[in-house]
GROMACS .gro file of C-alpha atoms in nm:
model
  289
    1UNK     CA    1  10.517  13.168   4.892
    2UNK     CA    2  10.381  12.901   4.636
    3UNK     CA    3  10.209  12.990   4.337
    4UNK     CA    4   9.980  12.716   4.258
    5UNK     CA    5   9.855  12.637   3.899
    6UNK     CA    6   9.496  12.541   3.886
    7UNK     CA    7   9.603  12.270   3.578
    8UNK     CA    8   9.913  12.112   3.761
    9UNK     CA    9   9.656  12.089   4.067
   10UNK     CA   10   9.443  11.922   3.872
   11UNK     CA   11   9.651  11.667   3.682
   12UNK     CA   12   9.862  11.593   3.982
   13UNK     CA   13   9.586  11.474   4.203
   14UNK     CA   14   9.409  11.317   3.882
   15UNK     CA   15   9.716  11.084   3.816
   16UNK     CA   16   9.777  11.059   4.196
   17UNK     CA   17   9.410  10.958   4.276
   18UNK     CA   18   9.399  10.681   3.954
   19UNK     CA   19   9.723  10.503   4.114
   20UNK     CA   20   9.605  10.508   4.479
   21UNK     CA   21   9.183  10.407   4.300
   22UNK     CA   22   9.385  10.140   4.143
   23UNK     CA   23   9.598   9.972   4.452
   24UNK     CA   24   9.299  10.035   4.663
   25UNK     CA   25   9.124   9.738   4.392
   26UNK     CA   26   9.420   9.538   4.387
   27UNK     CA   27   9.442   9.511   4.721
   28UNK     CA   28   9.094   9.459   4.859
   29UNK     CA   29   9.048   9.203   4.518
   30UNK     CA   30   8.854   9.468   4.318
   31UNK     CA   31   8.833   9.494   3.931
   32UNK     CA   32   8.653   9.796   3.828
   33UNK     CA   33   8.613   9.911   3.481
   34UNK     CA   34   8.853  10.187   3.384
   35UNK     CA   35   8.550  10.417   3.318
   36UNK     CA   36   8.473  10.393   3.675
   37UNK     CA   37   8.825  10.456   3.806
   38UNK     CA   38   8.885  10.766   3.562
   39UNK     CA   39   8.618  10.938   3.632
   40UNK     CA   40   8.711  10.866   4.025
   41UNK     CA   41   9.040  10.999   3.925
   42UNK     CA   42   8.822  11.339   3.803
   43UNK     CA   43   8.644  11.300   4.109
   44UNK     CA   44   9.032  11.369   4.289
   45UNK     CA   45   9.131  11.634   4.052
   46UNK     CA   46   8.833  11.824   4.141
   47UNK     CA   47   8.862  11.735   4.496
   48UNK     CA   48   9.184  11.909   4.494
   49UNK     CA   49   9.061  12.224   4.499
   50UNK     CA   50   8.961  12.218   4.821
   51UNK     CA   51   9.290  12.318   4.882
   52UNK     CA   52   9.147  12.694   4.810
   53UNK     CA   53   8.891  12.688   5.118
   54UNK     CA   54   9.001  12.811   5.459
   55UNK     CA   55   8.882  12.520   5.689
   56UNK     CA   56   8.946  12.407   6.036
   57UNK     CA   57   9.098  12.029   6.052
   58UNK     CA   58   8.794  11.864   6.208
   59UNK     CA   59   8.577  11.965   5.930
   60UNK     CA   60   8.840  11.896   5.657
   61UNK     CA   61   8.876  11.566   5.832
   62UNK     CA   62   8.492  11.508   5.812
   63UNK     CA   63   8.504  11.598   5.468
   64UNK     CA   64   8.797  11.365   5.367
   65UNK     CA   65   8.609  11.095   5.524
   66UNK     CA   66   8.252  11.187   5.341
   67UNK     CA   67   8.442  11.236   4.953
   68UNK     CA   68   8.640  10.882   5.009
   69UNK     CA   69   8.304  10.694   5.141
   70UNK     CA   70   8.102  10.845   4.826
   71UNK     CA   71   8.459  10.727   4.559
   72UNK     CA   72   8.467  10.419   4.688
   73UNK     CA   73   8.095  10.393   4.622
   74UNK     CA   74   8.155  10.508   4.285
   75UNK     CA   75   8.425  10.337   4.211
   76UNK     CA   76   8.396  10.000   4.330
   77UNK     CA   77   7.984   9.964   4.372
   78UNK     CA   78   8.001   9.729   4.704
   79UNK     CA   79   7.740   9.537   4.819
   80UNK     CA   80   7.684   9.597   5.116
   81UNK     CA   81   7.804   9.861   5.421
   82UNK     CA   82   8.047   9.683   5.538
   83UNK     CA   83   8.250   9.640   5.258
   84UNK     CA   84   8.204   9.975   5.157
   85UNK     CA   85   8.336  10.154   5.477
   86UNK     CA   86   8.617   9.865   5.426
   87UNK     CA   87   8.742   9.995   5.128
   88UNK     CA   88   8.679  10.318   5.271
   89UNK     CA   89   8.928  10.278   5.552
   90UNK     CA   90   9.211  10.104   5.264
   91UNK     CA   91   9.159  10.371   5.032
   92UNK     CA   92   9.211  10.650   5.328
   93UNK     CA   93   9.487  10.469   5.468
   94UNK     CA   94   9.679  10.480   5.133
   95UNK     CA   95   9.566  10.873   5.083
   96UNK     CA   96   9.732  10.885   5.390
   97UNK     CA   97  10.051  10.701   5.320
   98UNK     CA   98  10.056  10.912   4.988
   99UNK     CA   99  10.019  11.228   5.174
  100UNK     CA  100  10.283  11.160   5.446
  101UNK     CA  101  10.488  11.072   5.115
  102UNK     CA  102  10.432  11.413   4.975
  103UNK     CA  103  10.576  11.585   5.303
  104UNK     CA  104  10.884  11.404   5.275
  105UNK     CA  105  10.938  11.461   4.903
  106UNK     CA  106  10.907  11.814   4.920
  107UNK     CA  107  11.091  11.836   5.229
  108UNK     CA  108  11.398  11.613   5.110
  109UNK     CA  109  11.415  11.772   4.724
  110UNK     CA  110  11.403  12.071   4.825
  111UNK     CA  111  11.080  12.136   4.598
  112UNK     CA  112  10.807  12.399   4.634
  113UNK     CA  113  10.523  12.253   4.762
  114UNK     CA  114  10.189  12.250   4.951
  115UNK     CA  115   9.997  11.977   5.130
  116UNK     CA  116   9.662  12.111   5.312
  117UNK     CA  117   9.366  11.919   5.341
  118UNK     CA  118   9.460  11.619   5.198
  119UNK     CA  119   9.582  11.749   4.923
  120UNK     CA  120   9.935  11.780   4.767
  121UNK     CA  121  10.086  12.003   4.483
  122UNK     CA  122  10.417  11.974   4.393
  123UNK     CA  123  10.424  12.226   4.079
  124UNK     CA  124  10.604  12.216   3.715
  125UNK     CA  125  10.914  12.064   3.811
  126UNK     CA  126  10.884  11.730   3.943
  127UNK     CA  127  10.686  11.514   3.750
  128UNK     CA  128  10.987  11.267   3.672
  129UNK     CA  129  11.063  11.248   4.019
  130UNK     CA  130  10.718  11.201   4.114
  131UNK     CA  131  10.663  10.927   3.865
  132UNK     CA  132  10.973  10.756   4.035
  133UNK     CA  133  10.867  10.806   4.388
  134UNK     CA  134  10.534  10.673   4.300
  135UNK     CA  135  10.688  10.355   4.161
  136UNK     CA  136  10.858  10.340   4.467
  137UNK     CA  137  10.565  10.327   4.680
  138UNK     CA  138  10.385  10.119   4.512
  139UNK     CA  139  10.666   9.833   4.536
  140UNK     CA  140  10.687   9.862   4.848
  141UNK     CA  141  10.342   9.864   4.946
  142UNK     CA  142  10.313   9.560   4.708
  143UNK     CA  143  10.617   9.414   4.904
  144UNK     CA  144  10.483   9.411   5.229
  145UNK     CA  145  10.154   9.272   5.144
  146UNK     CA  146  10.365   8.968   4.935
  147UNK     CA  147  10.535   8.909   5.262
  148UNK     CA  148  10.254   8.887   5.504
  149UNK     CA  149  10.032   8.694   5.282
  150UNK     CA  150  10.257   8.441   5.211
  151UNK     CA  151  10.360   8.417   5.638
  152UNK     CA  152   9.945   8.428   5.702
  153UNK     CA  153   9.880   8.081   5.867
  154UNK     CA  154   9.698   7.873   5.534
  155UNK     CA  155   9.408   7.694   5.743
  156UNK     CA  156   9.268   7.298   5.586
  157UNK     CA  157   8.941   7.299   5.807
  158UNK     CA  158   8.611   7.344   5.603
  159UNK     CA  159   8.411   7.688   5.542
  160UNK     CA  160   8.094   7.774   5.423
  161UNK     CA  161   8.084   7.930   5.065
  162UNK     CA  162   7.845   8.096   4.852
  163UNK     CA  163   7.843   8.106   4.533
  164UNK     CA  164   7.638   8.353   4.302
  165UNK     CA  165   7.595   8.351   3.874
  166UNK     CA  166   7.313   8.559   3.738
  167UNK     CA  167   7.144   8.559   4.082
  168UNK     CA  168   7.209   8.177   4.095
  169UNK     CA  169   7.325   8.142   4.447
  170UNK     CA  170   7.525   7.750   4.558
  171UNK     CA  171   7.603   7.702   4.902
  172UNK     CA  172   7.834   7.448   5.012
  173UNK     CA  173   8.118   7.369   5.192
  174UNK     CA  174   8.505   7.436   5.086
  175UNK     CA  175   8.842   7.378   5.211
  176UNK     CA  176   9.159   7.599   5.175
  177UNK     CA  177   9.410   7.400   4.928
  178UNK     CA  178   9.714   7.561   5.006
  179UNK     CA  179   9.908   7.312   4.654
  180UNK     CA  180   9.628   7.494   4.408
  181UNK     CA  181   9.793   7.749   4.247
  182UNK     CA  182   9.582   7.782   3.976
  183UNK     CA  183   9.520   8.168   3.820
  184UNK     CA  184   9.339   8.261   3.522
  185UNK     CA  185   9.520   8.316   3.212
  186UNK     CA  186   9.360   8.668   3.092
  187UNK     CA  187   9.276   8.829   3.418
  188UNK     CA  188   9.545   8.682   3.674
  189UNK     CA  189   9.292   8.588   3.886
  190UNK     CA  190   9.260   8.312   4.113
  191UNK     CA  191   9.077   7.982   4.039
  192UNK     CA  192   8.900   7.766   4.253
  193UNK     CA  193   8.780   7.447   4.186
  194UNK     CA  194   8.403   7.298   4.243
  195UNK     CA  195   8.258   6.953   4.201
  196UNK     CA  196   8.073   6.910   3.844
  197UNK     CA  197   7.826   6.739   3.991
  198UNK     CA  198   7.743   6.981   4.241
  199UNK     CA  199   7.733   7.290   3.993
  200UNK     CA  200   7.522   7.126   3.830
  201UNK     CA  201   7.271   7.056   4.067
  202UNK     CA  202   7.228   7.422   4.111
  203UNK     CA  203   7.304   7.573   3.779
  204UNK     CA  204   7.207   7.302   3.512
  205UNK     CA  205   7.433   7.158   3.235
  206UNK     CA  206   7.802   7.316   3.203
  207UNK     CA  207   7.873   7.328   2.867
  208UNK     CA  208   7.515   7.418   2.679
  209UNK     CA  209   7.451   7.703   2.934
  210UNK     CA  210   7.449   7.998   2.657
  211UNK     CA  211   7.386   8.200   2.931
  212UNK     CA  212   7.728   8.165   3.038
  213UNK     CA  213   7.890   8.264   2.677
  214UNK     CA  214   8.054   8.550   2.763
  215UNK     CA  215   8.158   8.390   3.163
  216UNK     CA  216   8.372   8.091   3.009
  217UNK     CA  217   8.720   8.040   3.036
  218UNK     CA  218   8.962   7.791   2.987
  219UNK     CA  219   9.305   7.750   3.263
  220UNK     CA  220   9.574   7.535   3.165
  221UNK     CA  221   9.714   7.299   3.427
  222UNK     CA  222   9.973   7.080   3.528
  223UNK     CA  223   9.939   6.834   3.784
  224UNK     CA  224  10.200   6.622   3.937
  225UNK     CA  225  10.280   6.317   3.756
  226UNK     CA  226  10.005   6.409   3.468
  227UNK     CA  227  10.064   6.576   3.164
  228UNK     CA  228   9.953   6.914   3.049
  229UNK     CA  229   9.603   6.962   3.016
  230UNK     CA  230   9.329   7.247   3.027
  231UNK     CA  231   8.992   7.227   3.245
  232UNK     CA  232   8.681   7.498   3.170
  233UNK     CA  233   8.631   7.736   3.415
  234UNK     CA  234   8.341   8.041   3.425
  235UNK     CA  235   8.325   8.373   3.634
  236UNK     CA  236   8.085   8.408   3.897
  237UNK     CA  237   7.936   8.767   3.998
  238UNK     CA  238   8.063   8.691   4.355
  239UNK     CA  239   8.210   8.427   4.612
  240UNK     CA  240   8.122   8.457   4.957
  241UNK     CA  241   8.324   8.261   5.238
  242UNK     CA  242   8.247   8.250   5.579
  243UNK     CA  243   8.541   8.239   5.768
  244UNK     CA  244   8.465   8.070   6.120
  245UNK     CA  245   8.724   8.004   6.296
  246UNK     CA  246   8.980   7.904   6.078
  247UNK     CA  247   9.039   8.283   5.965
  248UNK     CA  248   8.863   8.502   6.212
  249UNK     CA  249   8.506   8.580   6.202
  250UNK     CA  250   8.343   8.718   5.950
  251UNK     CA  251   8.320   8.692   5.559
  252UNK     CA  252   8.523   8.749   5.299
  253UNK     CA  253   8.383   8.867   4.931
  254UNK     CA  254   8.547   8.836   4.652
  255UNK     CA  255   8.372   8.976   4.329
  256UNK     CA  256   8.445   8.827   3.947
  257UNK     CA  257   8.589   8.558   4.103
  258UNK     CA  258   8.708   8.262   3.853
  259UNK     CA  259   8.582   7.900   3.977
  260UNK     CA  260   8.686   7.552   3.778
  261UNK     CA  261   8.488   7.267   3.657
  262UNK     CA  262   8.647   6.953   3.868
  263UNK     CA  263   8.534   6.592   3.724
  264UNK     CA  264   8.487   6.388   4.049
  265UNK     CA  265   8.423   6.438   4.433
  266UNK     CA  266   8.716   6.569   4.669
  267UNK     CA  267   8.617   6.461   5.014
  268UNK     CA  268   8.666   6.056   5.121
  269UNK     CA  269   8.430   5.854   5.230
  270UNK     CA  270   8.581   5.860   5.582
  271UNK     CA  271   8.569   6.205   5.621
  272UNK     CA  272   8.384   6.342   5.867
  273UNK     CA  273   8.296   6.658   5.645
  274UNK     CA  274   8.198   6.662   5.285
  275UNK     CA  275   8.331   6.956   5.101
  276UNK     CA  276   8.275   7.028   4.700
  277UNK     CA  277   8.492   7.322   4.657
  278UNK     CA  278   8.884   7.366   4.702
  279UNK     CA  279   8.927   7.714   4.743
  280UNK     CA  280   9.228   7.884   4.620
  281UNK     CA  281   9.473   8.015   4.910
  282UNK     CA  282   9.485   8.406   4.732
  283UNK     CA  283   9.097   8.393   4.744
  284UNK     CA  284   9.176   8.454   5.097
  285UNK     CA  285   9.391   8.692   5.052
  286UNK     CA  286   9.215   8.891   4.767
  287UNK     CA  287   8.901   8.912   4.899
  288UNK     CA  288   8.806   9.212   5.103
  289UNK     CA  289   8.649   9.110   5.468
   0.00000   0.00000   0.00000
């Protein structure tokens, strides 16, 4: 028989619920502020306690699925339903993952341990190796993502984007460019690149928009056969593509997303479709559908 310590209950599924609140962002493209994800991390701590209450698995099921649905709403503020039962389903399936973990921790160590409801609670003795086995998870979760974005098929046919600063909203049309490799210096986040001319037309003049102040960024670059050089940049609230059929149907969102200030037109007068935005390939794979 276990003797479980209400504090090691508690910090466990704290520390356990920040990492999974954390790769749950990461992977669906999600920044929220640390204030947010600790006090989902609370949220999980308390949660934990469930552990205490006698309750059949469909209703600890139904339960499970009602506390992750109200985190992720918490946490990560979507926009809409569908992307919050989205991040709903990633941050279950990694609770899952975790939990499946925990079984075959305690079973292979040779630890005391319980795992009811979702929850898992290892005791005083294995923080280290928790910390390890955590570390191990995530690198391999992180590892298989890497692999399948970079073998997902990188479509050149054109989508419809929308952009949106301050309730500013561009639409136009955008085009995969699978050589852009661009990122943002500070956040790591991808940058896209728009015609100047066509923010413009929908947001005013770049470079006296105080507005903007606190949105601005610069990204170094290097282009082939050009030297060094840096281009201004600014964060948008959102970016909305619609996929077609180059990617599925559907949308993909992307929020905070970094877009670049490009000084000429991309499409050629012989093409057949104009496009003012060259999207880069890990917006794709960022954003959360």
């Amino acid at each position: 028989m276990v003797t479980i310590y209400g504090e090691y209950l508690f910090l466990e599924n704290f520390a356990v619920g920040y990492a999974i609140l954390r790769l749950t962002g990461l992977l669906c493209g999600r920044k929220p502020s640390y204030l947010r994800i600790t006090a989902g991390a609370v949220l999980c701590g308390i949660f934990a306690f469930i552990l205490f209450v006698n309750l059949s698995k469909f209703v600890s099921f139904l339960i499970e699925i009602l506390f992750a649905l109200v985190l992720a709403f918490i946490v990560f503020r979507p926009s809409g339903r569908q992307a919050l039962v989205r991040l709903t389903i990633v941050f279950y399936c990694i609770s899952f993952l975790t939990g499946g973990s925990a079984i075959a921790f305690i079973y292979m160590s040779g630890c005391a341990g319980v795992v009811s409801n979702g929850i898992f609670y290892i005791g005083k003795g294995g923080y280290m190796l928790i910390i390890i086995g955590a570390f191990i998870g995530i690198a391999g979760v992180f590892t298989v993502v890497k692999y399948v974005r970079n073998r997902a098929p990188r479509g050149d046919e054109i989508v419809g984007v929308s952009i949106d600063i301050m309730g500013g909203i561009l639409k136009c049309q955008g085009k995969v460019d699978s050589g852009n490799y661009l990122r943002d210096p500070l956040s790591g986040r991808p940058v896209s690149l728009i015609e100047r001319e066509v923010a413009e037309k929908t947001w005013g003049e770049i470079e006296n928009n105080k507005n903007w102040e606190n949105r601005v960024r610069v990204i170094p670059y290097k282009s082939v056969g050009c030297e060094e050089g840096t281009l201004m940049a600014v964060r948008c609230d959102s970016i909305t593509i619609d996929k077609g059929e180059v990617f599925g149907r559907g949308k993909i969102y992307l929020r905070n997303a970094i877009i670049g200030f490009y000084e000429g037109s991309f499409s050629k007068k012989e093409d057949e479709e104009k496009y003012s935005i060259l999207l880069q390939p890990d917006v794709i794979a960022e954003g959360t559908m």
